[in-house]
mmCIF file of C-alpha atoms in Angstrom:
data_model
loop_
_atom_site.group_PDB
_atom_site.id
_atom_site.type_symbol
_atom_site.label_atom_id
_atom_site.label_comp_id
_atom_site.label_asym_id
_atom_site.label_seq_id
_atom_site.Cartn_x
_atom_site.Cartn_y
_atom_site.Cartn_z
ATOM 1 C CA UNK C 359 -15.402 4.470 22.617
ATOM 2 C CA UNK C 360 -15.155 1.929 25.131
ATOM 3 C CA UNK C 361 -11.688 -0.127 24.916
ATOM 4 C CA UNK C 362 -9.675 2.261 24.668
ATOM 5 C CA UNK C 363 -8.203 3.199 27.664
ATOM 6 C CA UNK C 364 -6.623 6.017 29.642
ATOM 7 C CA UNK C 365 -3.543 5.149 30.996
ATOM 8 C CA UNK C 366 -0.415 7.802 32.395
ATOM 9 C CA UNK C 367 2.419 6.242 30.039
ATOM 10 C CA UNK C 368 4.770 8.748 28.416
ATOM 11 C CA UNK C 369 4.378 9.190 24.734
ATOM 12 C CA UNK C 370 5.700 6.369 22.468
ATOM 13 C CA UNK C 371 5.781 8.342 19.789
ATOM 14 C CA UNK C 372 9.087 10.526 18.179
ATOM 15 C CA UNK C 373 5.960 13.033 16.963
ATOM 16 C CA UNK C 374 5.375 15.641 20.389
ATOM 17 C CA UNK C 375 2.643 17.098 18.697
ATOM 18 C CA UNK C 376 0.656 16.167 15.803
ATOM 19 C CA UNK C 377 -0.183 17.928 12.763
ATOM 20 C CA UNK C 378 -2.327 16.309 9.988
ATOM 21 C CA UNK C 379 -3.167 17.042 6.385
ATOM 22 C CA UNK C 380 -5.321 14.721 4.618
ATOM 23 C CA UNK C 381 -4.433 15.204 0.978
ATOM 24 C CA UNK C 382 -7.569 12.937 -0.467
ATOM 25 C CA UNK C 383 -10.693 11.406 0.796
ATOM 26 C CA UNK C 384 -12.664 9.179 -0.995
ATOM 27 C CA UNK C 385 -15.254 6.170 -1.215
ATOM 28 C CA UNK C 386 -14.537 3.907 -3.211
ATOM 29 C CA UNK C 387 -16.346 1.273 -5.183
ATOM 30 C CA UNK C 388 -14.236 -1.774 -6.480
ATOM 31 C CA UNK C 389 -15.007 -3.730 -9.285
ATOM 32 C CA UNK C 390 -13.827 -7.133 -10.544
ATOM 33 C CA UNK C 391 -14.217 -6.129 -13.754
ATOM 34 C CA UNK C 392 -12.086 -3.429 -13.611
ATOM 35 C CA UNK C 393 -8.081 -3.990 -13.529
ATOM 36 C CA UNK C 394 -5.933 -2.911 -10.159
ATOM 37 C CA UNK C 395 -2.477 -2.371 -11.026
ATOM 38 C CA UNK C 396 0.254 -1.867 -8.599
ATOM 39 C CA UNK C 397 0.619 1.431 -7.560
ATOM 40 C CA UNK C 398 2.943 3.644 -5.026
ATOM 41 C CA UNK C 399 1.332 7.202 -3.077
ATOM 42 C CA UNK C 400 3.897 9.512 -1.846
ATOM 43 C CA UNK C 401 1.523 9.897 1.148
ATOM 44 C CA UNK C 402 0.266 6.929 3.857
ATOM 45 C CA UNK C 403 -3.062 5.483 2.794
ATOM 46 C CA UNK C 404 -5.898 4.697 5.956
ATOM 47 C CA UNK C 405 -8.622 2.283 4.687
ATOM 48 C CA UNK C 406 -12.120 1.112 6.425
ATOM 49 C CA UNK C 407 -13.867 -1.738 4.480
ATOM 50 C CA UNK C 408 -17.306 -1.204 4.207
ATOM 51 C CA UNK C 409 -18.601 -3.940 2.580
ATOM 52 C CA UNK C 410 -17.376 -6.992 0.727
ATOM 53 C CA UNK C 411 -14.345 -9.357 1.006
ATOM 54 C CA UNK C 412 -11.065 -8.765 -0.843
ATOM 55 C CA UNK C 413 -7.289 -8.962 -1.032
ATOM 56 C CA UNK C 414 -4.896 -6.438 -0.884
ATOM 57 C CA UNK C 415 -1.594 -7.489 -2.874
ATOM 58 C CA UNK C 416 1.009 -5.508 -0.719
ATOM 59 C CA UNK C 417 4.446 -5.741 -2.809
ATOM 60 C CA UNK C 418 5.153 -9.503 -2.219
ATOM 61 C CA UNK C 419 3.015 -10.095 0.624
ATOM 62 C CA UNK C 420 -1.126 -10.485 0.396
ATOM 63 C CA UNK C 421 -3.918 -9.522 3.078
ATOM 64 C CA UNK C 422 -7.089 -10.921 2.870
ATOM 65 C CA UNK C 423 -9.927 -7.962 4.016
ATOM 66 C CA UNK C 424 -13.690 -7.969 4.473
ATOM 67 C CA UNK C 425 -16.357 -5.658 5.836
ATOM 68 C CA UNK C 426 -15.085 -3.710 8.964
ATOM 69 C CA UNK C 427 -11.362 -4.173 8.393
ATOM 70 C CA UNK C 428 -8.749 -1.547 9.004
ATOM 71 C CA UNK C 429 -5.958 -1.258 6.602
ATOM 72 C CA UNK C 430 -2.751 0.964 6.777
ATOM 73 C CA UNK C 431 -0.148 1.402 3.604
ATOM 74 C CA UNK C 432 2.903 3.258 4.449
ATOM 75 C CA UNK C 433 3.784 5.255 1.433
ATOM 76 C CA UNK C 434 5.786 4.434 -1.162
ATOM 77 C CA UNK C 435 4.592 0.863 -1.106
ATOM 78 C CA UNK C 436 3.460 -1.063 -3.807
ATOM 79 C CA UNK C 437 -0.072 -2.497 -3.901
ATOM 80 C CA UNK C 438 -3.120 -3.385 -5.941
ATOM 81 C CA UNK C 439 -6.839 -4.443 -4.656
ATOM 82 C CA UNK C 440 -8.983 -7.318 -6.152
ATOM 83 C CA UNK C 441 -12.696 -8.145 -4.331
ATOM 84 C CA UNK C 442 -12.723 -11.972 -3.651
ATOM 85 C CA UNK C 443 -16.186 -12.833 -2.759
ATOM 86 C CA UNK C 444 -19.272 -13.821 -5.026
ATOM 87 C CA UNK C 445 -20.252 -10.088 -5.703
ATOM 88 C CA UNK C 446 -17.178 -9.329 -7.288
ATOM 89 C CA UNK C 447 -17.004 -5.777 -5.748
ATOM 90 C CA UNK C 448 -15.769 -4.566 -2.930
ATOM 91 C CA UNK C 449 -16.192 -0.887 -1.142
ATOM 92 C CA UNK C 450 -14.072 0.961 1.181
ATOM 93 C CA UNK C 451 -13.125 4.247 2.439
ATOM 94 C CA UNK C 452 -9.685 5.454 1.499
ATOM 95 C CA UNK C 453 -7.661 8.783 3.276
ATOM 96 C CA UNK C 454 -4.230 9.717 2.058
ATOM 97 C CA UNK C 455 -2.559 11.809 5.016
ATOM 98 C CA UNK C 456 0.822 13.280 4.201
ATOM 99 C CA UNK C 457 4.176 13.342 6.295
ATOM 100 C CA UNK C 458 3.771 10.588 8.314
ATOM 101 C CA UNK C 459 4.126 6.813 8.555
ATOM 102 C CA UNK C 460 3.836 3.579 10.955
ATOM 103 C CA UNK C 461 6.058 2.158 12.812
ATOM 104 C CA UNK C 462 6.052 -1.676 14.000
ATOM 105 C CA UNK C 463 6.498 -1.892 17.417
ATOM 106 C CA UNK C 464 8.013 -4.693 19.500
ATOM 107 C CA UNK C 465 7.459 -4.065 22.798
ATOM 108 C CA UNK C 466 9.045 -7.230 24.448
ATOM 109 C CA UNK C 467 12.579 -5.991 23.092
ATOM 110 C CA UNK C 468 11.532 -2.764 22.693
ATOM 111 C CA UNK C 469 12.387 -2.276 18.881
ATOM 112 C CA UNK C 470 10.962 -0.371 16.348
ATOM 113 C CA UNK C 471 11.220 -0.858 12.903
ATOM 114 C CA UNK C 472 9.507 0.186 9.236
ATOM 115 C CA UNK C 473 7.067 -1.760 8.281
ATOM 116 C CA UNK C 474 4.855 -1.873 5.095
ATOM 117 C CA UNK C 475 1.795 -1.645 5.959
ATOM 118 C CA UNK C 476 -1.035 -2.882 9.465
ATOM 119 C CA UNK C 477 -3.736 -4.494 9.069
ATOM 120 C CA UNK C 478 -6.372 -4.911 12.318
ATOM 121 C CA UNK C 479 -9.577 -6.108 12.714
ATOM 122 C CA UNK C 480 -11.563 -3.167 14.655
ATOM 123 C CA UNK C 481 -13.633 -5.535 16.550
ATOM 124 C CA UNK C 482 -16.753 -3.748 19.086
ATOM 125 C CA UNK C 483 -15.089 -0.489 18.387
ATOM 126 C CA UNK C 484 -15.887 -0.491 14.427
ATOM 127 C CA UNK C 485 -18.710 1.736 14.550
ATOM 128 C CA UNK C 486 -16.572 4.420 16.191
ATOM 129 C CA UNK C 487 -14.008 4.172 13.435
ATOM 130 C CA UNK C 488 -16.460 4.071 10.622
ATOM 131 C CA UNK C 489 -18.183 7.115 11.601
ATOM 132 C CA UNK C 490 -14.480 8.706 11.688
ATOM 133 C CA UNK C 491 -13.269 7.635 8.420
ATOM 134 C CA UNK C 492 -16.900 8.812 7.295
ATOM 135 C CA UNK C 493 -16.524 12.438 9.224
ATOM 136 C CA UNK C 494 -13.380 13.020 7.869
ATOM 137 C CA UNK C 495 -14.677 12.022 3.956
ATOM 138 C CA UNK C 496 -17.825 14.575 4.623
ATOM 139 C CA UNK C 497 -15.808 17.491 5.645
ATOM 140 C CA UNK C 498 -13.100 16.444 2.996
ATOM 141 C CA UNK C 499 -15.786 16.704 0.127
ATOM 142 C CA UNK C 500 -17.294 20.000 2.024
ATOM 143 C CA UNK C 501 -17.781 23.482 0.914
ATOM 144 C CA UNK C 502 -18.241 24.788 4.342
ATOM 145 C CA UNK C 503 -16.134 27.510 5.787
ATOM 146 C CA UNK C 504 -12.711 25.556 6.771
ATOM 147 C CA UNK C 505 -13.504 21.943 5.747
ATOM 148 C CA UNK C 506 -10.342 21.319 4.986
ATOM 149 C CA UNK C 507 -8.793 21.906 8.421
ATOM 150 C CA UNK C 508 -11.487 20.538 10.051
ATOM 151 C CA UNK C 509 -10.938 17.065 7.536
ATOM 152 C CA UNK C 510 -7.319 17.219 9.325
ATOM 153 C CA UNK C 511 -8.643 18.316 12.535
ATOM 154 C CA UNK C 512 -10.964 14.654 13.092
ATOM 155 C CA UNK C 513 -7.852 12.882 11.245
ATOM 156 C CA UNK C 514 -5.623 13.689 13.608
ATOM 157 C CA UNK C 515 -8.157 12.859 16.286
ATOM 158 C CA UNK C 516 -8.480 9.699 14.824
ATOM 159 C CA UNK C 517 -4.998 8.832 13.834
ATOM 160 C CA UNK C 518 -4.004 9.234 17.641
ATOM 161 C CA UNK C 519 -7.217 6.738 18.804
ATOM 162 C CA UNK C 520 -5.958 4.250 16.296
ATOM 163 C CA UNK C 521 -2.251 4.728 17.858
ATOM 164 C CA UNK C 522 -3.726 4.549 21.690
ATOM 165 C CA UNK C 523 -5.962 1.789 20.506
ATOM 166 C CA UNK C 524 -2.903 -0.383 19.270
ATOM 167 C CA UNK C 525 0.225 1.244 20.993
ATOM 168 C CA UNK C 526 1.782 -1.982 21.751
ATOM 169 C CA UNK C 527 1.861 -2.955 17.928
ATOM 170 C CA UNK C 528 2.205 0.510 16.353
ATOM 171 C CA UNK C 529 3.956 3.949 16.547
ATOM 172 C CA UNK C 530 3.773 6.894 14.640
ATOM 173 C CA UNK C 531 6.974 8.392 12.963
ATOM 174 C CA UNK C 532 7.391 11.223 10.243
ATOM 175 C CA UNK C 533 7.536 10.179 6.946
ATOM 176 C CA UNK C 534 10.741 10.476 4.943
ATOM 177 C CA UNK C 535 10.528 12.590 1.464
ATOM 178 C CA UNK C 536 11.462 10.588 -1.296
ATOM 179 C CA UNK C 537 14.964 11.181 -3.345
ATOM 180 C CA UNK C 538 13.863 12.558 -6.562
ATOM 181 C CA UNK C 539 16.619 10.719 -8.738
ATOM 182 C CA UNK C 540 15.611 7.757 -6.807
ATOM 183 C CA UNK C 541 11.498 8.702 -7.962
ATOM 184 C CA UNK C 542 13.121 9.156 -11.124
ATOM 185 C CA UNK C 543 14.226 5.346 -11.331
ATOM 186 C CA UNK C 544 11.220 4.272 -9.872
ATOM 187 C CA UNK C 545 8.996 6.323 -12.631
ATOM 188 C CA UNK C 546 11.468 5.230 -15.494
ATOM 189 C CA UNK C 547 10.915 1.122 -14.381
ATOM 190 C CA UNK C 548 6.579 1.581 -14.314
ATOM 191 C CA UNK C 549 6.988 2.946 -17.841
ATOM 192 C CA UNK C 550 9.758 0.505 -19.236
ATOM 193 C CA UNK C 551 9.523 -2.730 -17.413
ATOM 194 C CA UNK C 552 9.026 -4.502 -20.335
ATOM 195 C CA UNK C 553 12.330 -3.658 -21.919
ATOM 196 C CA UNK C 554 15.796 -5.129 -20.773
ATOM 197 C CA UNK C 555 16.464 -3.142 -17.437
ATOM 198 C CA UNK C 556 20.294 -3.704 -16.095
ATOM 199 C CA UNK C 557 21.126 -1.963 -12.623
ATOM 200 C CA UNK C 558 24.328 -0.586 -14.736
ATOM 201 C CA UNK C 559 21.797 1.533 -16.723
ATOM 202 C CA UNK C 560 19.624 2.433 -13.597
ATOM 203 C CA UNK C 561 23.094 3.653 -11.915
ATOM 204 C CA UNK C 562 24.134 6.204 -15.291
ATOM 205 C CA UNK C 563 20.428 7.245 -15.426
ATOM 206 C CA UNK C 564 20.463 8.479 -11.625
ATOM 207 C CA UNK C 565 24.295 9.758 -11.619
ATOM 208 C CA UNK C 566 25.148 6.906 -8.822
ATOM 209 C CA UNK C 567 26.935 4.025 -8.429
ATOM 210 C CA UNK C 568 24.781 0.640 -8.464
ATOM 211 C CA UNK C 569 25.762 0.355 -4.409
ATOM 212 C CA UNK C 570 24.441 3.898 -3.815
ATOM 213 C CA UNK C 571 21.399 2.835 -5.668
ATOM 214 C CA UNK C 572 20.515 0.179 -4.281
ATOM 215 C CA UNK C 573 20.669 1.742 -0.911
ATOM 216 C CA UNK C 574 18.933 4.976 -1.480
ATOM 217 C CA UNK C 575 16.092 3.075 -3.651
ATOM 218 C CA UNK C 576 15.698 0.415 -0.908
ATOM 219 C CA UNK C 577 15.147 3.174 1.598
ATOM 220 C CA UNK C 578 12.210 4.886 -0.248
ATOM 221 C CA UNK C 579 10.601 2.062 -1.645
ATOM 222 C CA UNK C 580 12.053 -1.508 1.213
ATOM 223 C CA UNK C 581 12.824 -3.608 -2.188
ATOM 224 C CA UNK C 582 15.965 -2.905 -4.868
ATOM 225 C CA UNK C 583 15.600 -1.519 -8.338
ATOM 226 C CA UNK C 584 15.558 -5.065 -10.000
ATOM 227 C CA UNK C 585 13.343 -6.353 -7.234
ATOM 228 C CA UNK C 586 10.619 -3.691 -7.993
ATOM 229 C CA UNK C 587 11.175 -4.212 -11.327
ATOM 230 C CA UNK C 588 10.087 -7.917 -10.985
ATOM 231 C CA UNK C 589 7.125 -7.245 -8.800
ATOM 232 C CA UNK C 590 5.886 -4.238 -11.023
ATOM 233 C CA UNK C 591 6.161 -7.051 -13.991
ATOM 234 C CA UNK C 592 4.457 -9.207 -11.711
ATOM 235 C CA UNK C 593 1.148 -7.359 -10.922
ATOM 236 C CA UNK C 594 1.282 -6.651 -14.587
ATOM 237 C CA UNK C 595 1.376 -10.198 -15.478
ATOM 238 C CA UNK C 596 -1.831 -10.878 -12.629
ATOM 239 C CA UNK C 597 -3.866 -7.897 -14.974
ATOM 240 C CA UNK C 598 -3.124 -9.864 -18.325
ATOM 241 C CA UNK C 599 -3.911 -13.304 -17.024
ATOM 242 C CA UNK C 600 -7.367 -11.954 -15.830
ATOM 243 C CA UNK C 601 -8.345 -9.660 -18.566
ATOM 244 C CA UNK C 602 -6.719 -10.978 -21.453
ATOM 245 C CA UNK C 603 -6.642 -14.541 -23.327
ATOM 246 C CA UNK C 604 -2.587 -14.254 -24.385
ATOM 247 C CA UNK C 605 -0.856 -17.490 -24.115
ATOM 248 C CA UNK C 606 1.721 -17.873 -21.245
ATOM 249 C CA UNK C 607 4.519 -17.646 -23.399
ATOM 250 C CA UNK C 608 3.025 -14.149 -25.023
ATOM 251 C CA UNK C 609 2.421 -12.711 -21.456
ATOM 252 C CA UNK C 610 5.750 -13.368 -20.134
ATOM 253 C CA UNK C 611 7.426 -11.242 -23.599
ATOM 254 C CA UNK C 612 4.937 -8.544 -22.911
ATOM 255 C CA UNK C 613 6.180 -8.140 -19.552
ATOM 256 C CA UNK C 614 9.708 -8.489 -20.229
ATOM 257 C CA UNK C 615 10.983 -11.841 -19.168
ATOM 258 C CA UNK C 616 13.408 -13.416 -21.426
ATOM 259 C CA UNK C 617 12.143 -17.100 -21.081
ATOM 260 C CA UNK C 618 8.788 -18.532 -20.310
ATOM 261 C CA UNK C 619 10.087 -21.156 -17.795
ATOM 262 C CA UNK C 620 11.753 -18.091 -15.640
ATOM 263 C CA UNK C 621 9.016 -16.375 -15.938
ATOM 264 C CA UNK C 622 6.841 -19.290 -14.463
ATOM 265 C CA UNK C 623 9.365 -20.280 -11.847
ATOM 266 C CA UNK C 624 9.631 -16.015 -11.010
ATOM 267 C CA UNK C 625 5.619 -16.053 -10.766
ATOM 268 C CA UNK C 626 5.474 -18.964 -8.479
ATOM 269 C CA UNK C 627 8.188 -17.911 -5.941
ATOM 270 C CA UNK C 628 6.538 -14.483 -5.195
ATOM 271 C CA UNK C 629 2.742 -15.187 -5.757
ATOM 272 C CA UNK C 630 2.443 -18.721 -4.626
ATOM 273 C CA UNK C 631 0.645 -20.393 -7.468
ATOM 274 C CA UNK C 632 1.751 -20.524 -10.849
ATOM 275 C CA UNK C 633 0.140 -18.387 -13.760
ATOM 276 C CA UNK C 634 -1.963 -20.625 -14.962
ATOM 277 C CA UNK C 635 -3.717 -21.490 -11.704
ATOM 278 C CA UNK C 636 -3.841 -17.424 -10.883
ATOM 279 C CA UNK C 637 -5.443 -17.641 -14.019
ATOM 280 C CA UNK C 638 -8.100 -20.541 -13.168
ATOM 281 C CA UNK C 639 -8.746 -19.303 -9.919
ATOM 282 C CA UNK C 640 -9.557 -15.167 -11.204
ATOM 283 C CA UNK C 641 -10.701 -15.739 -14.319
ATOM 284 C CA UNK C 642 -14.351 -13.303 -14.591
#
């Protein structure tokens, strides 16, 4: 590969030595038809788009993709995929690698600081990186003798190109393990956010007070308990509005808001558009 170069900097990286495991590896064929709902992987996703044009919804932010984009989800965030273009579908390879995530990196001030997820477009180098993500997906889905560890083998090869490739934008940093009350909380909200969720109850239900919550849960998962809450009834509100004919006022009970003119101002603020034009502009 031709651009990236070979240069006698010291590492940027708190990692000395890096050890891999991919934990899935997978192609994957997206369908408009089918529903995305938000969803959280206690692992950090790498995805190649094959073919197609789509939009990842990222918690409350949105990244447009198409064919030879390079997409990287820290874990632990929230996110849901929906093709955009005339096709309707929209394929990409996906890796899950464990113990690890990226770093934003600032190198004017020299800060680093989480971030959510990186997005890149791969430019004259995307036929190297396809044929990576594809290596590593072969030997993944392999029965030969040590496939496996030769999956994490070419992931770790790769995961350092990509970091050479863009070491003034990203570093590499080990991934923190997620507080199982906090996971607890977090579980408890995807199964019950249509029901009346007060931070008071959160706080009994994980043996902490509401400060301590909020802090642990915003260092796993970058939002707070109620803010999750309202995205998770959020990207459960986008799957109604496209698959479903319930009124506005039925969809915002379903998903737990008390009144349909909060739930309409809510929807607009982190989304953009209100419901009804999300509705317009998705409808199959």
């Amino acid at each position: 590969m031709q651009t990236i170069e070979n240069n006698n900097t010291s590492e940027n990286t708190s990692i000395p030595n890096l050890y891999l495991k991919v934990l899935y590896a997978k192609k994957n064929t997206f369908d408009s038809r089918l529903n995305s709902r938000i969803h959280f992987h206690p692992f950090t996703e790498f995805y190649y788009i094959t073919s197609g044009e789509g939009r990842f919804s990222i918690e409350d932010s949105g990244v447009n993709v198409k064919a030879d984009d390079f997409l990287i989800i820290n874990s632990n965030i929230g996110h849901s995929i929906y093709p955009t273009d005339e096709s309707g579908i929209l394929e990409y390879i996906s890796i899950g690698i464990d113990s690890i995530s990226i770093l934003n990196f600032d190198e004017s001030s020299d800060n680093i600081e989480a971030t959510r997820f990186f997005h890149a477009d791969l430019g004259q180098d995307k036929e190297y990186f396809y044929q990576s993500f594809k290596e590593i997906l072969d030997e993944f889905s392999s029965n030969q003798i040590f496939s496996k560890s030769m999956a994490n083998a070419k992931a770790s090869i790769l995961v350092i190109e990509i970091l050479r490739k863009f070491e003034k934008r990203i570093q590499l940093n080990h991934d923190k393990k997620v507080n199982k009350q906090i996971d607890y909380i977090k579980n408890y909200i995807d199964n019950n956010y249509a029901e009346d969720i007060k931070l008071e109850n959160l706080s009994q239900m994980a043996f902490m007070n509401k400060f301590h919550l909020i802090s642990e849960f915003k260092q796993s998962y970058r939002v707070t308990p109620i803010e999750y809450l309202i995205l998770k009834r959020i990207e459960v509100t986008k799957n109604l509005l496209i698959s479903t004919n319930h009124s506005m006022e039925e969809i915002s009970s379903i998903v737990g808001f008390n009144s349909q003119s909060y739930f309409n101002q809510v929807f607009k603020k982190k989304v953009g558009i209100t419901p009804s034009k999300f509705r317009k502009n998705h409808r199959i």
